[in-house]
């Protein structure tokens, strides 16, 4: 009887053990399938962790833990892009001790052989900065750009800057054409402004904020969303992507659940500069002569380049002053620095026997240059010129997927306009947002565009269209007839650089996996570019922010079987005004560069 009892108990124990084991297997299998098939969104609720009165700084911008390898890479990248120390700002701020481009100067240093330069040599320029009182600056950290131009030859090349961290800078130029070459040096931001820009990203990464509409039946609510949400007593909906780990949060609606979110849009901008910090970002200044009247219209008194100076006459009475005024370009934001002596060097033909471009220690060769309005690369793929017929022949049988911001959308729009056989299929998408798809049925060409996932400052985007680039690439089959184009930088400028690093790490992982399963796939990465700056553009999308992200992107994809299109140098070296969306002649050169990667030596 005891044996029978033990046997039943034994069988029961074994049965229970097997049942639990089977349950664990089934639950695990279900979880794997759930993770694989469900939409990659985690609409969970996060309860507040701190008091709304907690003093908030960078700590409210949280990051997921990285693997040891990714963490090491992040530290190395942060070290490589570290900006020279910038001064602590006094309170209240005064311009007197800040960098003044009007007092600052540059000098062309003599060539090694009596001031002569030949094609293939390097030209060196010494820049000395002074403050508004005319005293030499003793520290570095100013953001300066330099180019070498020939308007007659439609030639231009970007200079390589060296900060000596004592108020002086060197600009080194590769001499790539014969004839006159004019040096142009621009102070983009004084070091004191860089101090502010750096602080804004650490303390106010949510200064551009976003919103989402939630709707269920007749009930709707709108809440604020961002990568970084300030802690309050309000619960938070967590929309972190389950596949790539990209974070996104919204404050939970009071009446609706997290899964009733239907769209995404830019909510607004909060300008929280400290007292008088705006003085560090002045593109114009008002000069008021005596005994004249002022009217609302503006007339151009003197022309200037993108870096200035430009003078506008204001000719109607100024309320309360009754005096006219000139708006002069040239305070401390994208302002030209003038030369002591000549700003022009005459370049002679290449010396006999000179085989390659000379470089100074500590500087690098530019990626390319303009000559006769055409972009020529230095090393790598030869750039061909493509007319409409050549573009069609190049793309015949190809599928081109474009992912990114509006600067990538420009390329899609260019191809749409250039190819008569490429017809856009109406997906009923918003013009700014996409997605877009165009097809040339006769030549078997498919071109698509999709914007990157949040943060993105476009207008209304349905949540179903919020896609991360890494996820899109993971869904591609790839192959020798597939081209993938990626450009992402502008919309992530207001956040700590770690967020951009992690975004690129996820994209890179997807690219590596794509190239592993389909080695013939062509992947092309577009870098950041320079742009015109207003106060708003500067504190949300300054060229300084873009330069930092440009450096990160180059480091991240270095050594991979991908191709870069150097939009930074292509916009900087061109004589046209800087623009977030480069002007048509620059876009044409970029498209020729793109097509030269797809179809080497097949231009028309």
Coordinates of C-alpha atoms in Angstrom, one line a residue, residues 85-597:
X85 CA 38.3 74.3 -23.5
X86 CA 36.1 77.3 -23.8
X87 CA 35.8 80.1 -21.2
X88 CA 33.4 80.3 -18.3
X89 CA 31.0 83.1 -19.0
X90 CA 30.8 86.1 -16.6
X91 CA 27.5 87.3 -15.3
X92 CA 26.2 89.6 -16.8
X93 CA 27.7 88.8 -20.2
X94 CA 29.6 91.5 -22.0
X95 CA 31.0 91.3 -25.5
X96 CA 34.1 93.3 -24.6
X97 CA 36.3 90.2 -23.8
X98 CA 34.8 87.9 -26.5
X99 CA 36.2 87.2 -29.9
X100 CA 35.6 90.1 -32.4
X101 CA 35.9 89.2 -36.1
X102 CA 36.3 92.9 -36.9
X103 CA 39.5 93.1 -34.8
X104 CA 40.8 89.7 -35.7
X105 CA 43.0 89.1 -38.8
X106 CA 44.6 86.5 -40.9
X107 CA 47.9 86.5 -42.8
X108 CA 49.1 84.4 -45.7
X109 CA 52.5 83.0 -44.7
X110 CA 55.2 83.1 -47.4
X111 CA 55.9 80.0 -49.4
X112 CA 59.0 78.0 -48.8
X113 CA 60.7 79.5 -51.9
X114 CA 60.2 83.2 -51.8
X115 CA 56.4 83.3 -51.7
X116 CA 55.9 81.1 -54.8
X117 CA 53.3 78.4 -54.7
X118 CA 52.8 75.6 -57.2
X119 CA 49.9 73.2 -57.8
X120 CA 50.4 70.4 -55.3
X121 CA 51.8 72.6 -52.6
X122 CA 50.1 73.7 -49.5
X123 CA 49.2 77.3 -48.6
X124 CA 49.3 78.2 -44.9
X125 CA 47.4 81.0 -43.2
X126 CA 47.9 82.3 -39.7
X127 CA 44.8 83.6 -37.9
X128 CA 45.0 85.8 -34.9
X129 CA 41.9 86.6 -32.8
X130 CA 41.3 89.7 -30.8
X131 CA 38.4 90.8 -28.5
X132 CA 36.1 93.8 -28.9
X133 CA 38.6 96.0 -27.1
X134 CA 41.4 95.0 -29.5
X135 CA 43.3 92.9 -27.1
X136 CA 44.8 89.5 -28.3
X137 CA 42.8 86.5 -27.2
X138 CA 44.9 84.1 -25.1
X139 CA 42.7 80.9 -25.5
X140 CA 41.2 78.9 -28.3
X141 CA 37.9 77.2 -28.9
X142 CA 36.5 79.6 -31.5
X143 CA 34.6 77.9 -34.3
X144 CA 36.3 79.1 -37.5
X145 CA 35.9 78.0 -41.1
X146 CA 38.2 78.7 -44.0
X147 CA 38.0 78.2 -47.8
X148 CA 40.1 78.9 -50.8
X149 CA 38.1 80.3 -53.8
X150 CA 38.4 81.4 -57.4
X151 CA 35.1 82.8 -58.7
X152 CA 36.6 83.2 -62.2
X153 CA 37.5 79.4 -62.3
X154 CA 34.4 78.4 -60.2
X155 CA 37.0 76.6 -58.0
X156 CA 37.0 76.1 -54.3
X157 CA 38.4 73.9 -51.5
X158 CA 37.9 73.7 -47.8
X159 CA 40.8 74.5 -45.5
X160 CA 42.0 72.3 -42.6
X161 CA 42.0 74.2 -39.3
X162 CA 44.4 73.8 -36.4
X163 CA 43.6 75.4 -33.0
X164 CA 46.8 76.3 -31.2
X165 CA 44.7 77.1 -28.1
X166 CA 46.4 80.4 -27.5
X167 CA 44.1 82.7 -29.6
X168 CA 45.9 81.8 -32.8
X169 CA 44.8 79.3 -35.5
X170 CA 46.4 77.9 -38.7
X171 CA 44.4 77.2 -41.8
X172 CA 46.1 74.9 -44.4
X173 CA 44.9 74.7 -48.0
X174 CA 45.8 72.2 -50.7
X175 CA 46.6 74.1 -53.9
X176 CA 44.7 72.2 -56.6
X177 CA 44.4 74.7 -59.6
X178 CA 46.6 77.1 -61.4
X179 CA 45.8 80.8 -61.1
X180 CA 44.6 83.1 -58.4
X181 CA 43.2 81.7 -55.2
X182 CA 41.5 83.9 -52.6
X183 CA 41.5 83.0 -48.9
X184 CA 38.2 83.5 -47.0
X185 CA 38.1 83.0 -43.2
X186 CA 34.9 83.1 -41.3
X187 CA 34.2 83.3 -37.6
X188 CA 31.1 81.1 -37.2
X189 CA 31.0 81.3 -33.4
X190 CA 33.3 82.8 -30.8
X191 CA 34.5 80.4 -28.1
X192 CA 32.1 82.0 -25.6
X193 CA 29.1 81.1 -27.8
X194 CA 30.4 77.5 -28.0
X195 CA 30.2 77.5 -24.2
X196 CA 26.5 78.3 -24.5
X197 CA 25.8 75.8 -27.2
X198 CA 27.5 73.0 -25.3
X199 CA 25.5 73.9 -22.1
X200 CA 22.2 74.0 -23.9
X201 CA 22.6 70.4 -25.1
X202 CA 23.5 69.2 -21.6
X203 CA 20.8 71.1 -19.7
X204 CA 18.0 71.7 -22.2
X205 CA 17.9 68.8 -24.7
X206 CA 14.1 69.2 -24.7
X207 CA 14.1 72.9 -25.9
X208 CA 12.5 71.6 -29.1
X209 CA 9.6 69.5 -28.0
X210 CA 7.1 67.3 -29.8
X211 CA 3.5 66.3 -29.3
X212 CA 1.2 63.3 -30.1
X213 CA -2.5 63.1 -30.4
X214 CA -4.4 60.3 -28.7
X215 CA -7.9 59.4 -29.7
X216 CA -10.5 56.8 -28.8
X217 CA -14.0 57.4 -30.2
X218 CA -15.0 61.0 -29.4
X219 CA -12.3 61.4 -26.7
X220 CA -9.0 62.9 -27.7
X221 CA -6.0 64.3 -25.8
X222 CA -2.6 65.8 -26.8
X223 CA 0.6 65.3 -24.7
X224 CA 4.2 66.3 -25.0
X225 CA 6.8 63.7 -26.2
X226 CA 10.6 63.6 -26.5
X227 CA 13.7 61.5 -26.2
X228 CA 14.2 63.2 -22.9
X229 CA 11.2 64.0 -20.8
X230 CA 11.5 66.1 -17.6
X231 CA 10.3 64.1 -14.5
X232 CA 6.8 65.1 -13.2
X233 CA 4.1 63.3 -11.2
X234 CA 2.5 62.5 -14.6
X235 CA 2.9 58.8 -15.8
X236 CA 4.9 58.3 -19.0
X237 CA 4.1 56.1 -22.0
X238 CA 7.3 54.3 -23.1
X239 CA 7.5 53.8 -26.9
X240 CA 11.1 52.6 -26.9
X241 CA 11.6 50.4 -30.0
X242 CA 11.9 46.8 -28.9
X243 CA 14.2 45.8 -31.8
X244 CA 16.8 48.6 -32.0
X245 CA 16.3 50.1 -28.5
X246 CA 15.7 53.7 -29.7
X247 CA 14.0 55.6 -26.8
X248 CA 10.9 57.7 -27.2
X249 CA 8.5 58.8 -24.4
X250 CA 5.2 60.8 -24.1
X251 CA 3.4 61.9 -21.0
X252 CA 0.4 59.6 -20.6
X253 CA -3.0 61.1 -21.4
X254 CA -5.2 61.6 -18.4
X255 CA -8.2 59.6 -19.8
X256 CA -6.8 57.4 -22.6
X257 CA -4.3 54.5 -22.7
X258 CA -0.9 54.6 -24.3
X259 CA -1.9 52.5 -27.3
X260 CA -4.4 55.2 -28.5
X261 CA -1.6 57.4 -29.9
X262 CA -2.3 58.2 -33.6
X263 CA 0.3 60.8 -34.7
X264 CA 3.5 62.7 -34.1
X265 CA 4.3 66.4 -34.7
X266 CA 6.6 69.2 -33.7
X267 CA 5.2 70.9 -30.7
X268 CA 7.3 74.0 -30.4
X269 CA 10.5 75.6 -29.2
X270 CA 11.5 77.0 -25.8
X271 CA 14.3 79.6 -25.9
X272 CA 15.8 79.6 -22.5
X273 CA 19.0 81.6 -23.0
X274 CA 20.3 83.4 -20.0
X275 CA 20.4 87.2 -19.7
X276 CA 22.2 88.8 -22.5
X277 CA 23.5 85.5 -24.0
X278 CA 21.8 86.5 -27.3
X279 CA 24.6 89.0 -27.7
X280 CA 26.9 86.1 -28.5
X281 CA 24.8 85.2 -31.6
X282 CA 24.4 88.4 -33.6
X283 CA 24.3 88.3 -37.3
X284 CA 23.3 92.0 -37.7
X285 CA 23.9 95.2 -35.9
X286 CA 22.0 98.5 -36.3
X287 CA 24.0 101.6 -37.1
X288 CA 22.0 104.9 -36.7
X289 CA 23.3 108.0 -38.4
X290 CA 21.9 111.4 -37.2
X291 CA 19.3 113.7 -38.7
X292 CA 17.6 111.3 -41.2
X293 CA 14.3 109.5 -41.5
X294 CA 13.6 105.7 -41.5
X295 CA 11.0 103.8 -43.5
X296 CA 10.0 100.1 -43.3
X297 CA 11.6 99.1 -46.5
X298 CA 15.2 97.7 -46.8
X299 CA 17.6 98.4 -49.6
X300 CA 20.9 96.7 -50.2
X301 CA 23.9 99.0 -49.8
X302 CA 26.7 96.6 -50.2
X303 CA 26.9 92.9 -51.2
X304 CA 28.7 90.3 -49.3
X305 CA 29.3 86.6 -49.3
X306 CA 27.4 84.1 -47.0
X307 CA 30.0 85.0 -44.3
X308 CA 29.4 88.8 -44.8
X309 CA 29.6 91.6 -44.6
X310 CA 26.3 92.9 -46.0
X311 CA 24.7 96.3 -45.3
X312 CA 21.0 97.0 -45.6
X313 CA 19.5 100.6 -45.4
X314 CA 16.4 101.0 -43.3
X315 CA 14.6 104.1 -44.5
X316 CA 11.5 104.7 -42.3
X317 CA 11.4 106.4 -38.9
X318 CA 12.4 104.2 -36.0
X319 CA 9.7 104.5 -33.4
X320 CA 10.9 106.6 -30.5
X321 CA 14.2 107.5 -32.3
X322 CA 13.2 109.2 -35.5
X323 CA 16.6 108.2 -37.1
X324 CA 17.5 106.0 -40.0
X325 CA 19.8 103.0 -39.7
X326 CA 21.9 100.6 -41.5
X327 CA 21.8 96.9 -40.6
X328 CA 25.4 95.8 -41.0
X329 CA 26.4 92.2 -41.2
X330 CA 29.4 91.6 -39.0
X331 CA 29.0 91.2 -35.2
X332 CA 30.0 87.7 -34.2
X333 CA 28.1 85.0 -36.0
X334 CA 29.3 83.8 -39.5
X335 CA 31.3 87.0 -40.1
X336 CA 34.3 87.4 -42.3
X337 CA 37.8 87.9 -40.8
X338 CA 39.9 90.3 -42.9
X339 CA 43.4 89.9 -44.1
X340 CA 46.5 91.9 -43.1
X341 CA 48.0 92.3 -46.6
X342 CA 46.7 90.4 -49.6
X343 CA 44.2 87.7 -49.3
X344 CA 45.1 86.3 -52.8
X345 CA 47.8 83.9 -53.7
X346 CA 48.9 83.2 -57.2
X347 CA 49.5 79.5 -57.9
X348 CA 51.9 78.4 -60.6
X349 CA 51.7 75.2 -62.6
X350 CA 52.8 71.9 -61.0
X351 CA 56.6 71.5 -60.8
X352 CA 58.1 68.9 -63.0
X353 CA 58.4 65.6 -61.2
X354 CA 56.0 66.4 -58.4
X355 CA 53.8 63.4 -58.1
X356 CA 51.4 63.8 -55.2
X357 CA 49.8 66.4 -53.0
X358 CA 52.0 67.6 -50.2
X359 CA 50.6 67.6 -46.6
X360 CA 51.8 69.3 -43.4
X361 CA 52.0 67.3 -40.2
X362 CA 48.8 67.4 -38.3
X363 CA 46.6 68.2 -41.3
X364 CA 44.7 66.0 -43.7
X365 CA 44.0 66.2 -47.4
X366 CA 40.5 67.4 -48.3
X367 CA 38.1 64.9 -49.7
X368 CA 37.7 66.9 -52.9
X369 CA 37.4 70.4 -54.5
X370 CA 35.5 72.3 -57.2
X371 CA 36.9 73.3 -60.5
X372 CA 34.8 74.9 -63.3
X373 CA 31.8 74.3 -61.0
X374 CA 32.3 70.5 -60.9
X375 CA 33.3 68.5 -57.8
X376 CA 36.4 66.4 -58.1
X377 CA 37.4 63.9 -55.5
X378 CA 40.9 63.3 -54.3
X379 CA 41.3 59.6 -54.2
X380 CA 38.6 56.9 -54.5
X381 CA 35.9 57.0 -57.1
X382 CA 36.2 59.3 -60.1
X383 CA 33.2 61.5 -60.4
X384 CA 31.5 61.4 -63.8
X385 CA 28.9 63.8 -65.1
X386 CA 25.4 62.3 -65.7
X387 CA 22.8 63.8 -68.1
X388 CA 19.2 62.5 -68.1
X389 CA 19.9 59.7 -70.4
X390 CA 23.0 58.6 -68.5
X391 CA 21.1 58.7 -65.2
X392 CA 18.4 56.4 -66.6
X393 CA 21.0 54.0 -68.0
X394 CA 22.8 54.0 -64.7
X395 CA 19.7 53.2 -62.6
X396 CA 18.2 50.7 -65.1
X397 CA 17.2 47.6 -63.1
X398 CA 18.1 49.2 -59.8
X399 CA 16.1 49.7 -56.6
X400 CA 17.2 52.8 -54.6
X401 CA 16.1 53.1 -51.0
X402 CA 16.6 56.5 -49.4
X403 CA 16.3 57.0 -45.7
X404 CA 16.8 60.2 -43.7
X405 CA 15.9 63.8 -43.3
X406 CA 14.9 66.5 -45.8
X407 CA 18.4 66.7 -47.2
X408 CA 18.0 63.2 -48.4
X409 CA 14.5 63.9 -49.6
X410 CA 16.1 66.6 -51.9
X411 CA 17.9 63.8 -53.7
X412 CA 14.7 61.9 -54.2
X413 CA 13.0 65.1 -55.6
X414 CA 16.0 65.8 -57.9
X415 CA 15.7 62.3 -59.5
X416 CA 12.0 62.7 -59.8
X417 CA 12.4 66.0 -61.7
X418 CA 15.4 64.8 -63.8
X419 CA 14.0 61.6 -65.1
X420 CA 10.9 61.9 -67.4
X421 CA 10.2 58.2 -67.1
X422 CA 10.3 58.1 -63.3
X423 CA 6.7 58.5 -62.2
X424 CA 5.8 59.1 -58.5
X425 CA 3.1 56.7 -57.2
X426 CA 0.6 58.6 -55.1
X427 CA 0.8 57.1 -51.6
X428 CA -1.4 60.0 -50.3
X429 CA 1.6 61.1 -48.1
X430 CA 2.2 64.6 -46.8
X431 CA 4.6 66.4 -49.1
X432 CA 7.2 67.1 -46.4
X433 CA 6.9 63.7 -44.6
X434 CA 6.5 60.8 -47.1
X435 CA 6.9 58.0 -47.6
X436 CA 7.4 58.4 -51.4
X437 CA 7.8 55.9 -54.2
X438 CA 8.6 56.4 -57.8
X439 CA 8.7 53.9 -60.6
X440 CA 10.1 53.8 -64.2
X441 CA 8.3 50.7 -65.4
X442 CA 10.0 50.6 -68.8
X443 CA 13.5 50.7 -67.3
X444 CA 12.7 48.7 -64.2
X445 CA 13.8 51.6 -61.8
X446 CA 12.3 51.9 -58.3
X447 CA 13.2 54.8 -56.0
X448 CA 11.8 55.2 -52.5
X449 CA 12.2 57.7 -49.7
X450 CA 11.2 57.4 -46.0
X451 CA 12.0 59.8 -43.2
X452 CA 13.9 58.6 -40.2
X453 CA 12.2 57.9 -36.9
X454 CA 11.8 60.4 -34.0
X455 CA 13.0 62.9 -33.1
X456 CA 12.0 64.4 -36.4
X457 CA 10.7 68.0 -36.7
X458 CA 8.4 67.5 -39.7
X459 CA 4.6 68.2 -39.6
X460 CA 1.9 65.6 -38.8
X461 CA 3.2 62.1 -39.1
X462 CA 0.9 59.1 -38.5
X463 CA 2.5 56.8 -35.9
X464 CA 2.4 53.9 -38.3
X465 CA 4.8 55.8 -40.5
X466 CA 7.4 56.4 -37.7
X467 CA 10.1 54.0 -38.7
X468 CA 13.7 53.7 -37.6
X469 CA 16.3 53.4 -40.3
X470 CA 17.8 50.3 -38.7
X471 CA 14.5 48.5 -38.8
X472 CA 13.9 49.4 -42.4
X473 CA 17.4 48.1 -43.4
X474 CA 16.8 44.9 -41.5
X475 CA 13.7 44.3 -43.7
X476 CA 15.7 44.6 -46.9
X477 CA 16.8 41.6 -49.0
X478 CA 19.6 43.5 -50.6
X479 CA 21.7 42.4 -53.5
X480 CA 23.8 43.8 -56.4
X481 CA 20.8 45.8 -57.8
X482 CA 20.0 47.4 -54.4
X483 CA 21.3 50.8 -53.4
X484 CA 20.8 52.1 -49.8
X485 CA 21.2 55.8 -49.1
X486 CA 21.3 57.1 -45.5
X487 CA 21.5 60.7 -44.2
X488 CA 20.6 61.5 -40.6
X489 CA 22.0 64.4 -38.6
X490 CA 20.0 67.6 -38.6
X491 CA 17.1 66.6 -36.3
X492 CA 19.3 65.2 -33.6
X493 CA 21.3 68.4 -33.0
X494 CA 19.7 69.5 -29.8
X495 CA 20.5 66.3 -27.8
X496 CA 23.6 65.1 -26.0
X497 CA 25.9 63.5 -28.5
X498 CA 25.6 60.1 -26.9
X499 CA 22.0 59.9 -28.4
X500 CA 23.4 60.4 -31.9
X501 CA 26.2 57.9 -31.3
X502 CA 23.7 55.2 -30.2
X503 CA 21.4 56.0 -33.2
X504 CA 24.3 55.4 -35.6
X505 CA 25.4 52.3 -33.7
X506 CA 22.0 50.7 -34.4
X507 CA 22.1 51.8 -38.1
X508 CA 25.6 50.5 -38.5
X509 CA 24.6 47.1 -37.0
X510 CA 21.8 46.9 -39.6
X511 CA 24.2 47.9 -42.4
X512 CA 26.8 45.3 -41.3
X513 CA 24.1 42.6 -41.2
X514 CA 22.8 43.6 -44.6
X515 CA 26.2 43.5 -46.2
X516 CA 26.8 40.1 -44.6
X517 CA 23.7 38.5 -46.0
X518 CA 23.8 40.4 -49.3
X519 CA 27.5 41.5 -50.0
X520 CA 26.6 43.1 -53.4
X521 CA 24.4 45.8 -51.8
X522 CA 25.7 49.3 -52.3
X523 CA 25.4 51.5 -49.1
X524 CA 26.0 55.3 -49.4
X525 CA 26.1 57.7 -46.4
X526 CA 25.5 61.4 -46.7
X527 CA 27.3 63.6 -44.2
X528 CA 26.1 66.9 -42.6
X529 CA 26.4 70.2 -44.3
X530 CA 26.9 73.9 -43.4
X531 CA 23.9 76.2 -43.4
X532 CA 22.7 79.8 -43.0
X533 CA 22.3 80.8 -39.3
X534 CA 19.7 82.8 -37.5
X535 CA 19.4 82.9 -33.7
X536 CA 16.8 80.1 -33.8
X537 CA 18.8 78.0 -36.3
X538 CA 21.9 78.5 -34.2
X539 CA 20.6 77.3 -30.8
X540 CA 18.8 74.4 -32.4
X541 CA 20.9 73.4 -35.4
X542 CA 24.2 75.3 -35.4
X543 CA 27.0 74.4 -37.7
X544 CA 28.9 73.6 -34.5
X545 CA 26.4 70.9 -33.6
X546 CA 26.5 69.6 -37.2
X547 CA 30.3 69.5 -37.2
X548 CA 30.3 67.3 -34.0
X549 CA 27.8 64.9 -35.6
X550 CA 29.7 64.9 -38.9
X551 CA 32.8 63.8 -37.0
X552 CA 30.9 61.0 -35.2
X553 CA 29.4 59.7 -38.4
X554 CA 32.8 59.5 -40.1
X555 CA 34.3 57.7 -37.2
X556 CA 31.3 55.3 -36.9
X557 CA 31.4 54.1 -40.5
X558 CA 35.2 54.2 -41.0
X559 CA 36.6 50.9 -42.3
X560 CA 33.2 49.5 -43.4
X561 CA 32.3 48.7 -47.0
X562 CA 30.2 51.9 -47.4
X563 CA 30.7 55.1 -49.4
X564 CA 30.6 58.6 -48.0
X565 CA 29.4 61.7 -49.8
X566 CA 31.1 64.6 -48.1
X567 CA 28.3 67.1 -48.0
X568 CA 30.2 69.1 -45.4
X569 CA 33.1 70.0 -47.8
X570 CA 30.8 70.1 -50.9
X571 CA 28.8 72.9 -49.3
X572 CA 31.7 74.6 -47.6
X573 CA 33.9 74.8 -50.6
X574 CA 31.2 76.1 -53.0
X575 CA 30.9 79.9 -53.4
X576 CA 27.1 79.7 -53.1
X577 CA 25.4 80.8 -49.9
X578 CA 25.2 78.2 -47.2
X579 CA 21.8 76.6 -46.9
X580 CA 20.3 73.8 -44.9
X581 CA 19.0 72.5 -48.2
X582 CA 21.9 73.1 -50.6
X583 CA 21.2 75.0 -53.8
X584 CA 20.7 73.1 -57.1
X585 CA 24.2 73.3 -58.5
X586 CA 25.5 71.6 -55.3
X587 CA 22.7 69.0 -55.4
X588 CA 23.6 68.2 -59.0
X589 CA 27.2 67.5 -58.0
X590 CA 26.0 65.4 -55.1
X591 CA 23.8 63.3 -57.4
X592 CA 26.7 62.9 -59.8
X593 CA 28.8 61.7 -56.9
X594 CA 26.0 59.2 -55.9
X595 CA 25.6 57.9 -59.4
X596 CA 29.4 57.5 -59.8
X597 CA 29.4 55.1 -56.9

